[in-house]
Coordinates of N, CA, C and O in Angstrom, one line a residue:
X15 N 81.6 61.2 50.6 CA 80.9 60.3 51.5 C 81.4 58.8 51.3 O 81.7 58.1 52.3
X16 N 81.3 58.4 50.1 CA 81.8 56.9 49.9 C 83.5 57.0 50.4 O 83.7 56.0 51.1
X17 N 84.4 57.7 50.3 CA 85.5 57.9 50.6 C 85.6 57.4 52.1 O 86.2 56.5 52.5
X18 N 84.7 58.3 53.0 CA 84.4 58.4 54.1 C 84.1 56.9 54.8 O 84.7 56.3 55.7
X19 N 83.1 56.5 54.0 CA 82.8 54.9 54.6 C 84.1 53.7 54.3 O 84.5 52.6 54.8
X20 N 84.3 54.4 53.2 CA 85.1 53.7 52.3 C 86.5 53.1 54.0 O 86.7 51.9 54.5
X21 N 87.1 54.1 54.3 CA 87.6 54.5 55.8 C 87.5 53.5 56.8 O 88.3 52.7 57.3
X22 N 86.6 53.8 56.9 CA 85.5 53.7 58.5 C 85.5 52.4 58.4 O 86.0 51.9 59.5
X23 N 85.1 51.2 57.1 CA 85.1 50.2 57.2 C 86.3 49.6 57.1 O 86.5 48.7 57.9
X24 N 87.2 50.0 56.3 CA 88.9 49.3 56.2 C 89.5 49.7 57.5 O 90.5 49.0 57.7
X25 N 89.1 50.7 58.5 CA 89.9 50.8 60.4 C 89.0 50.2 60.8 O 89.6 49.7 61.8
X26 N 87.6 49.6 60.8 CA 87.2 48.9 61.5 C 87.5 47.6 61.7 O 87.7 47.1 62.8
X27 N 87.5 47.0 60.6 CA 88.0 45.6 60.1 C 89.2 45.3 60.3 O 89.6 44.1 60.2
X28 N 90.1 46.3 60.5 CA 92.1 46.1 60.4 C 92.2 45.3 61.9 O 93.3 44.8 62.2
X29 N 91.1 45.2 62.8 CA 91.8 44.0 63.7 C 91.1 42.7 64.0 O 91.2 41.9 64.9
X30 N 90.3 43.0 62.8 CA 90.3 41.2 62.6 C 90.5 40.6 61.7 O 89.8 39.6 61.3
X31 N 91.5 41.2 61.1 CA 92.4 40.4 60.2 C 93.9 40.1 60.6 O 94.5 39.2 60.0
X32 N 94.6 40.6 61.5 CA 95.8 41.2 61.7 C 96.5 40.4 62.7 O 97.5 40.8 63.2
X33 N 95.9 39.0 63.0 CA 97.1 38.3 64.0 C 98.4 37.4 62.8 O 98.3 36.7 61.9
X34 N 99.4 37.8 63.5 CA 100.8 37.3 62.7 C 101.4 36.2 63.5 O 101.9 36.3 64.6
X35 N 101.4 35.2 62.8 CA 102.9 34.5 63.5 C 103.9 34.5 63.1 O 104.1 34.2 61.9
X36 N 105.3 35.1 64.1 CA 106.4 34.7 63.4 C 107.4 34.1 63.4 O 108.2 33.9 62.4
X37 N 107.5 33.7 64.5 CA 108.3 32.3 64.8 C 108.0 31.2 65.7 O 107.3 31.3 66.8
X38 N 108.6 30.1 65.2 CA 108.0 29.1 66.8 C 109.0 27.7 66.9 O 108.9 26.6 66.3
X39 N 109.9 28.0 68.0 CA 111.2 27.8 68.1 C 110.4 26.4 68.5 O 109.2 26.4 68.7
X40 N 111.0 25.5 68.6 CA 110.7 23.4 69.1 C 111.4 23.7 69.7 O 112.4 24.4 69.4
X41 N 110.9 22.9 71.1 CA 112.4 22.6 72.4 C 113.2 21.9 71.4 O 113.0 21.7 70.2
X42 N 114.7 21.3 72.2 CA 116.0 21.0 71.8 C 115.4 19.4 71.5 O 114.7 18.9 72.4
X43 N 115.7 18.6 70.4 CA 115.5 17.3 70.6 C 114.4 16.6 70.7 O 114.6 15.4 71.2
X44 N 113.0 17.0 70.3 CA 112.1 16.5 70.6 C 112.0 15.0 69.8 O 112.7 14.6 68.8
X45 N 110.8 14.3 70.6 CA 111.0 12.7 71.0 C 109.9 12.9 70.8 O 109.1 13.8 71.0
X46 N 109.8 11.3 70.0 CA 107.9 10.7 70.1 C 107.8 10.6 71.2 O 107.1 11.5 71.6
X47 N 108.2 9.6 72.1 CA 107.6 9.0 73.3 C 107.9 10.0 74.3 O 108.2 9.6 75.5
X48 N 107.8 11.4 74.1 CA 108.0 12.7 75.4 C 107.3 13.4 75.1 O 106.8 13.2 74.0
X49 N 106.7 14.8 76.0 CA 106.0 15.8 75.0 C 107.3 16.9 74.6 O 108.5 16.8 74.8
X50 N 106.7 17.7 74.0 CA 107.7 18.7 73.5 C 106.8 20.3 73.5 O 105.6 20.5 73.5
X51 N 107.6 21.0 73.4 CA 107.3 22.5 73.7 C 107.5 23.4 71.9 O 108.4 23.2 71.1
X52 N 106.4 24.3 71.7 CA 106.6 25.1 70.9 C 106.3 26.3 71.5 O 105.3 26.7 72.0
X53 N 108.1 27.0 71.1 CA 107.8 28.5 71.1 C 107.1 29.4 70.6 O 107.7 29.6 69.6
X54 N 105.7 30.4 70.5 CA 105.2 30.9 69.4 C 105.4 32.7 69.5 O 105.1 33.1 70.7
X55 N 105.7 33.3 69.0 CA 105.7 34.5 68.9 C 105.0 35.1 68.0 O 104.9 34.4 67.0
X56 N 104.2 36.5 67.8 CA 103.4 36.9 66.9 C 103.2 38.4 67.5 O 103.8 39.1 68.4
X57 N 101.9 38.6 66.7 CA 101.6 40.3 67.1 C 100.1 40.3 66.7 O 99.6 39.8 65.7
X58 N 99.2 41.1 67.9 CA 97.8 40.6 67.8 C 97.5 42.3 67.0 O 98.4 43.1 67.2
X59 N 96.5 42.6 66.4 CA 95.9 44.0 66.6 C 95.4 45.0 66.9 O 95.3 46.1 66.5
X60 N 95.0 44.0 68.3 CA 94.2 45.4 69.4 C 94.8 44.5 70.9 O 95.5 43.5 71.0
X61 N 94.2 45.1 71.7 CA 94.6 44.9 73.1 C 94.0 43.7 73.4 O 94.7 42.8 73.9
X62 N 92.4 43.3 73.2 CA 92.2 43.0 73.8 C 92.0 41.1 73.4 O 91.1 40.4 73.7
X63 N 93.0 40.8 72.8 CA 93.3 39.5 72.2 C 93.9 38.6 73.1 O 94.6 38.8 74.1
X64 N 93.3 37.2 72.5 CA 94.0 36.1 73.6 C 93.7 34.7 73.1 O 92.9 34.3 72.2
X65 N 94.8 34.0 74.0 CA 94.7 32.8 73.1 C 94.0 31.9 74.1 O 94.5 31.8 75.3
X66 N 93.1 31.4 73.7 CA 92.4 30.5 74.7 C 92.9 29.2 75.0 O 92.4 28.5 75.9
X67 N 94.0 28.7 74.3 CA 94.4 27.2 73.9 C 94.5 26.6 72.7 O 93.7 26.9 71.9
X68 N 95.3 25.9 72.4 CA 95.9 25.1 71.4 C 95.1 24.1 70.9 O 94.3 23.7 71.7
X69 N 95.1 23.6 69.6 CA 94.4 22.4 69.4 C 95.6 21.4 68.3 O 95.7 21.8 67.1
X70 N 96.5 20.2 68.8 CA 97.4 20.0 67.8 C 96.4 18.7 66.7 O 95.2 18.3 66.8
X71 N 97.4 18.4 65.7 CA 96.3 17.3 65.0 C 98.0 17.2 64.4 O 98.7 18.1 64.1
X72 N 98.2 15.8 64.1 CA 98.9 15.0 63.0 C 98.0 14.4 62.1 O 97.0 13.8 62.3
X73 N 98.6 14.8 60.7 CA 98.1 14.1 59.7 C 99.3 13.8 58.5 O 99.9 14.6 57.9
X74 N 99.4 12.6 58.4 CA 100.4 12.2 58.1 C 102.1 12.9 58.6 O 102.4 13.0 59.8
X75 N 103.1 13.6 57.2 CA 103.8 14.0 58.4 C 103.6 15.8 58.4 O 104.4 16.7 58.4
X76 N 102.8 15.7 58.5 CA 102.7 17.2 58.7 C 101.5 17.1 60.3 O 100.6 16.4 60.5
X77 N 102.2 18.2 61.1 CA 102.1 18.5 62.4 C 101.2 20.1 62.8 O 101.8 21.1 62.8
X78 N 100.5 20.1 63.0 CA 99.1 21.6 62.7 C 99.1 21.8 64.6 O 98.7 21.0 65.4
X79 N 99.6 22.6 64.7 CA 99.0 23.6 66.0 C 98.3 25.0 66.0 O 98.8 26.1 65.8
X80 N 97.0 24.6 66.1 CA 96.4 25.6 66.1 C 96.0 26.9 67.2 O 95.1 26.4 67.9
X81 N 96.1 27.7 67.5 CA 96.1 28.5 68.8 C 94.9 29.3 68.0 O 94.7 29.8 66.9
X82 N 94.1 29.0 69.1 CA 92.3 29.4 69.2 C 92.2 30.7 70.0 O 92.2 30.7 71.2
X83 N 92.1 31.9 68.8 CA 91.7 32.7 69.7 C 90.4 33.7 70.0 O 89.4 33.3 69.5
X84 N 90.3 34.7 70.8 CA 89.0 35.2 71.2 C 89.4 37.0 71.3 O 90.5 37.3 71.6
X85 N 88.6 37.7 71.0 CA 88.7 39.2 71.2 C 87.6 39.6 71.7 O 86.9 40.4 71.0
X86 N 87.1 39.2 73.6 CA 86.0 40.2 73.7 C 85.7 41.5 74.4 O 86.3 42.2 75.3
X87 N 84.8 41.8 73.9 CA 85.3 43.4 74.3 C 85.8 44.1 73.5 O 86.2 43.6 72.5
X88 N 85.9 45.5 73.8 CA 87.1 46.4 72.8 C 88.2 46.6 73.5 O 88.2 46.6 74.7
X89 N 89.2 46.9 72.8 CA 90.7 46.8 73.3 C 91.3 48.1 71.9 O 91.0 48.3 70.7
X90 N 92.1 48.5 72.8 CA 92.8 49.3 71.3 C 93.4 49.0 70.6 O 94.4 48.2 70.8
X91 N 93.0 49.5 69.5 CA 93.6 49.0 67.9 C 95.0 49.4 67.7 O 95.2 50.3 66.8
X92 N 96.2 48.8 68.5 CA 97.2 49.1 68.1 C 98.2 47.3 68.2 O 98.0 46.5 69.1
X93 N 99.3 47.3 67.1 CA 99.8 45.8 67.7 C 100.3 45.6 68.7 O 101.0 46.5 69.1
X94 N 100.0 44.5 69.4 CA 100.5 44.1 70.6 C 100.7 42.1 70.3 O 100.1 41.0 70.0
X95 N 102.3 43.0 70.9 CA 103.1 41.6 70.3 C 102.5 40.1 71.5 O 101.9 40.4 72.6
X96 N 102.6 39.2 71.2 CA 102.2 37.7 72.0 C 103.3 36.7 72.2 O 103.9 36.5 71.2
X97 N 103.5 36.2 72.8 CA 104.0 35.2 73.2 C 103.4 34.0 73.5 O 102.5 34.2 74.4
X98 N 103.4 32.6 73.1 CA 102.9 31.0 74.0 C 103.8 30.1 73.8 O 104.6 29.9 72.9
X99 N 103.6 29.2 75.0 CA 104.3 28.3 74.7 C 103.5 27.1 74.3 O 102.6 26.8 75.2
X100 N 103.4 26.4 73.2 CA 101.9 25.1 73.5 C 102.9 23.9 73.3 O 104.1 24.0 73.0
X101 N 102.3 22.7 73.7 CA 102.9 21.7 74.3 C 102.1 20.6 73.4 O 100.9 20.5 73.3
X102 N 103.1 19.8 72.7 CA 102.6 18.8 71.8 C 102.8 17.4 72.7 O 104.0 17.0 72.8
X103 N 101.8 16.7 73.3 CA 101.8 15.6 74.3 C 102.6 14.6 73.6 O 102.3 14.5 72.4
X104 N 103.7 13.3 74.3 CA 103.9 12.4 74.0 C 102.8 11.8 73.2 O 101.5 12.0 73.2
X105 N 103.9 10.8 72.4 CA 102.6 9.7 71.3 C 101.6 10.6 70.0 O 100.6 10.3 69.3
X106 N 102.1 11.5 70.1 CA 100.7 12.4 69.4 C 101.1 12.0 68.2 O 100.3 11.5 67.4
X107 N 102.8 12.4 67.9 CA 103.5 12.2 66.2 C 103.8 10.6 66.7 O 104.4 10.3 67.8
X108 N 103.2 9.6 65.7 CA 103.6 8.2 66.0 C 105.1 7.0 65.9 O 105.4 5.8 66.2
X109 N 105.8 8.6 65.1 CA 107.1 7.8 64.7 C 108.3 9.2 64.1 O 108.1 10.0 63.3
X110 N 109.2 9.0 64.6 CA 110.1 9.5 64.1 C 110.7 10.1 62.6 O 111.0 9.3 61.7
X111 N 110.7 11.3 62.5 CA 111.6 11.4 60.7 C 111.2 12.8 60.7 O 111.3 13.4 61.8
X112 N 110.9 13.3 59.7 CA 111.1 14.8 59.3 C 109.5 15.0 59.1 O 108.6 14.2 58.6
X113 N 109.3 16.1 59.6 CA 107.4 16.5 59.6 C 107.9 18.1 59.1 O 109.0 18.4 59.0
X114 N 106.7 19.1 58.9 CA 106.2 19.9 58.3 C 105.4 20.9 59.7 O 104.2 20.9 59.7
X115 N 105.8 21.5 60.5 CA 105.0 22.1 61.3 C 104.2 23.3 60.8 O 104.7 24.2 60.1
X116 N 102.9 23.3 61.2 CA 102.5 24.8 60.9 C 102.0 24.8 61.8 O 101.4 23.9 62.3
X117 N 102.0 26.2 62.2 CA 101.5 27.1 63.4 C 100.8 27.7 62.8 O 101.2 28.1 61.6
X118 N 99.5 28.2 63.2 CA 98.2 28.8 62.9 C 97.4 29.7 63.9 O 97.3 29.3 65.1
X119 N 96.8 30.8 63.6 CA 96.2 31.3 64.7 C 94.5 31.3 64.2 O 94.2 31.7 63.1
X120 N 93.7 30.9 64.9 CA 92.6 30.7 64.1 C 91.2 31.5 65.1 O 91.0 31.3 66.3
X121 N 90.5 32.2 64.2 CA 89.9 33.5 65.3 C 88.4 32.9 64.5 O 88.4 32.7 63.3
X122 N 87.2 32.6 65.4 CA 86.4 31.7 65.1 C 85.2 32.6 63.8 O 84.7 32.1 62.8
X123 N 84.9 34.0 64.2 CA 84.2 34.5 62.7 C 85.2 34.6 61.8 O 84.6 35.2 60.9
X124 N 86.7 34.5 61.3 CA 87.3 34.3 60.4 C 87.8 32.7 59.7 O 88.0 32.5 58.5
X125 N 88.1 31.7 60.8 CA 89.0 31.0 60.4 C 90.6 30.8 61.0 O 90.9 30.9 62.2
X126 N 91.3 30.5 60.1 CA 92.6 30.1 59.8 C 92.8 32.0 59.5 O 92.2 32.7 58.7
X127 N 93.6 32.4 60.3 CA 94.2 34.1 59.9 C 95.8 34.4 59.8 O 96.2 35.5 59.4
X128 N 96.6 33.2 60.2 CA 98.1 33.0 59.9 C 98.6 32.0 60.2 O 98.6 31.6 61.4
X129 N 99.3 31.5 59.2 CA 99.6 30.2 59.1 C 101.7 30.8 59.1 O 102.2 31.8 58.7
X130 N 102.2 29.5 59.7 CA 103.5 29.8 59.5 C 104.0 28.5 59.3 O 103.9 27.8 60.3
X131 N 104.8 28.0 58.0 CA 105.3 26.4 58.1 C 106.8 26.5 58.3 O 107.4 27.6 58.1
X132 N 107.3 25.4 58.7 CA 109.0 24.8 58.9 C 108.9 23.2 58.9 O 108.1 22.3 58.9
X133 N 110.1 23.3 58.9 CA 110.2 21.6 58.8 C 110.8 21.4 60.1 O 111.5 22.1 60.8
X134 N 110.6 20.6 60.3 CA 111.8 19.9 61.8 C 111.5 18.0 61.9 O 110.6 17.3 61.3
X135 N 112.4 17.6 62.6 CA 112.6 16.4 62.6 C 112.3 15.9 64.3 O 113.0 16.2 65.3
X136 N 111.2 15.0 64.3 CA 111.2 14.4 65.2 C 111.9 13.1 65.2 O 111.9 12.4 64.2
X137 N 112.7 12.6 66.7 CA 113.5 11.2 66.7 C 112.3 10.3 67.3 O 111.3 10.8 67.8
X138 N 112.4 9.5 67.2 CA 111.9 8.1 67.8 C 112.8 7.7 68.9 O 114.0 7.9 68.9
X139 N 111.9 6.8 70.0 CA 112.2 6.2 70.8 C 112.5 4.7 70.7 O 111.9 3.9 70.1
X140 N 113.6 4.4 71.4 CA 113.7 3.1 71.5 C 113.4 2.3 73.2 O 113.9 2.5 74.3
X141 N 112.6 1.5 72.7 CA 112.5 0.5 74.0 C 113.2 0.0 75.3 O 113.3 -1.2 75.6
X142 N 113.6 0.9 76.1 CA 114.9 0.1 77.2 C 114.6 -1.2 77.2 O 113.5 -1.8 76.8
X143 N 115.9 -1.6 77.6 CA 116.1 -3.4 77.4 C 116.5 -3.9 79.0 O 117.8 -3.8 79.2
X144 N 116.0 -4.4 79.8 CA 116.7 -4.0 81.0 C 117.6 -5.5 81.0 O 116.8 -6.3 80.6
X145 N 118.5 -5.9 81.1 CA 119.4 -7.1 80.9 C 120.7 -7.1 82.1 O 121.7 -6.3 82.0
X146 N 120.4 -8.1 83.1 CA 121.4 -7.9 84.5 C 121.5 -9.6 84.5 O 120.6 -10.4 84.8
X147 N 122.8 -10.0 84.2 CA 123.2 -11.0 85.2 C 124.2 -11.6 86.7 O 125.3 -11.9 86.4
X148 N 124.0 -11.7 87.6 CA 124.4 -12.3 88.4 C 125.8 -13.2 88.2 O 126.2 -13.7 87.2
X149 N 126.7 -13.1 89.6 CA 127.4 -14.3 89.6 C 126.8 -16.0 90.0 O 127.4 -17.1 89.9
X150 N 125.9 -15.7 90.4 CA 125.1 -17.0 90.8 C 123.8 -16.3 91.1 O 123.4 -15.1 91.0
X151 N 123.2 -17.9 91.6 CA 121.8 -17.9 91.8 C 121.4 -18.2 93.6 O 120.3 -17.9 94.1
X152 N 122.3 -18.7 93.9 CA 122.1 -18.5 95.5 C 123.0 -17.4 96.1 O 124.0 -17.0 95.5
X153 N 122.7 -16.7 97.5 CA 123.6 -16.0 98.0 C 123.4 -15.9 99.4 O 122.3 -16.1 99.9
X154 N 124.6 -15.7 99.9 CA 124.4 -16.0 101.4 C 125.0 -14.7 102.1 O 126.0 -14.5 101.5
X155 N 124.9 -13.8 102.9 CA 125.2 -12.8 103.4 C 126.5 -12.1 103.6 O 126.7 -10.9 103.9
X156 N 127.4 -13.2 103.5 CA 128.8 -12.7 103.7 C 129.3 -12.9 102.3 O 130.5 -12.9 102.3
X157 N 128.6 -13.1 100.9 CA 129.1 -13.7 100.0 C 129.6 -12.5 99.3 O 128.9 -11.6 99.7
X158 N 130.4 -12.0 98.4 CA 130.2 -10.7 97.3 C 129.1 -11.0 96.2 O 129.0 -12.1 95.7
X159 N 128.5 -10.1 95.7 CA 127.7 -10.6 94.6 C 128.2 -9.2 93.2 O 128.1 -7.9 93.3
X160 N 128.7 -10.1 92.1 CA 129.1 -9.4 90.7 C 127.6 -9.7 89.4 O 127.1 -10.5 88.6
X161 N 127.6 -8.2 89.8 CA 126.4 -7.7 89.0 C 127.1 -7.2 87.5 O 128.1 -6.5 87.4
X162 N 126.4 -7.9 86.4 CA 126.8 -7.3 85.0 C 125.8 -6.8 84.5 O 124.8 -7.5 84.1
X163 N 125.7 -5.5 84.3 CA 124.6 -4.5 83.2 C 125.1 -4.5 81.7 O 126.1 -4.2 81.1
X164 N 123.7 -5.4 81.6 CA 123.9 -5.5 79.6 C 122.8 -4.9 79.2 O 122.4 -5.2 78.0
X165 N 122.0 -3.9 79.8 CA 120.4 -3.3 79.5 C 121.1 -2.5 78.2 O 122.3 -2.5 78.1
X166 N 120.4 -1.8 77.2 CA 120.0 -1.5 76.2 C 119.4 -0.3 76.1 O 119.0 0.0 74.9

């Protein structure tokens, strides 16, 4: 009989332990001053799994996206692989250099249930400089006017 329960409780519990992440590709190039895209891939444990939305947070240079998810209802207990894309808004990372990403899937009576880290390197932006000078300062309609672009 304890065998029995022993069972009953380790298949009951096997899908809410069981979301994986396993990779999560960064668009090409990402920029502070742009948003940027992360690829996520994983595999949930039953059907009836989902991700409600993302929650990102910088703290120093490590970069946390967390994907919040929900299981209601019953769904069958078999894996079923996931895909998202979540979107880290311009300004969020405040400066350029090498950060620490982890991707997390976080299911609210557990917590934090998979964590996945990498490193990647965010660039910084630089300030356009808009810089045009003229051949003169008056012009008259029949005149040519020579424009020089020194913007930045």
């Amino acid at each position: 009989m304890k065998k029995l329960l022993f069972f009953a409780i380790l298949f009951a519990s096997a899908p809410l332990f069981g979301q994986n992440v396993y990779t999560a590709t960064v668009s090409p190039g990402p920029l502070v001053c742009a948003d940027f895209t992360i690829d996520v891939t994983g595999d949930f444990p039953a059907t009836n799994y989902l991700i409600l939305g993302e929650t990102v947070t910088v703290s120093g240079s490590t970069i946390t996206v967390q994907l919040n998810l929900d299981a209601p209802g019953f769904g069958l207990t078999i894996i079923s692989p996931f895909t998202h894309t979540a979107t880290v808004p311009a300004n969020t990372v405040t400066s350029g250099g090498s950060y620490t990403l982890n991707v997390q899937t976080f299911f609210p009576p557990f917590g934090v249930t998979s964590t996945l880290s990498q490193g990647i390197i965010i660039g910084a932006c630089c300030a356009a400089n808009a810089a045009f000078q003229t051949n003169a300062t008056d012009y008259c309609w029949d005149e040519t006017v020579l424009v020089t672009d020194s913007s930045t």
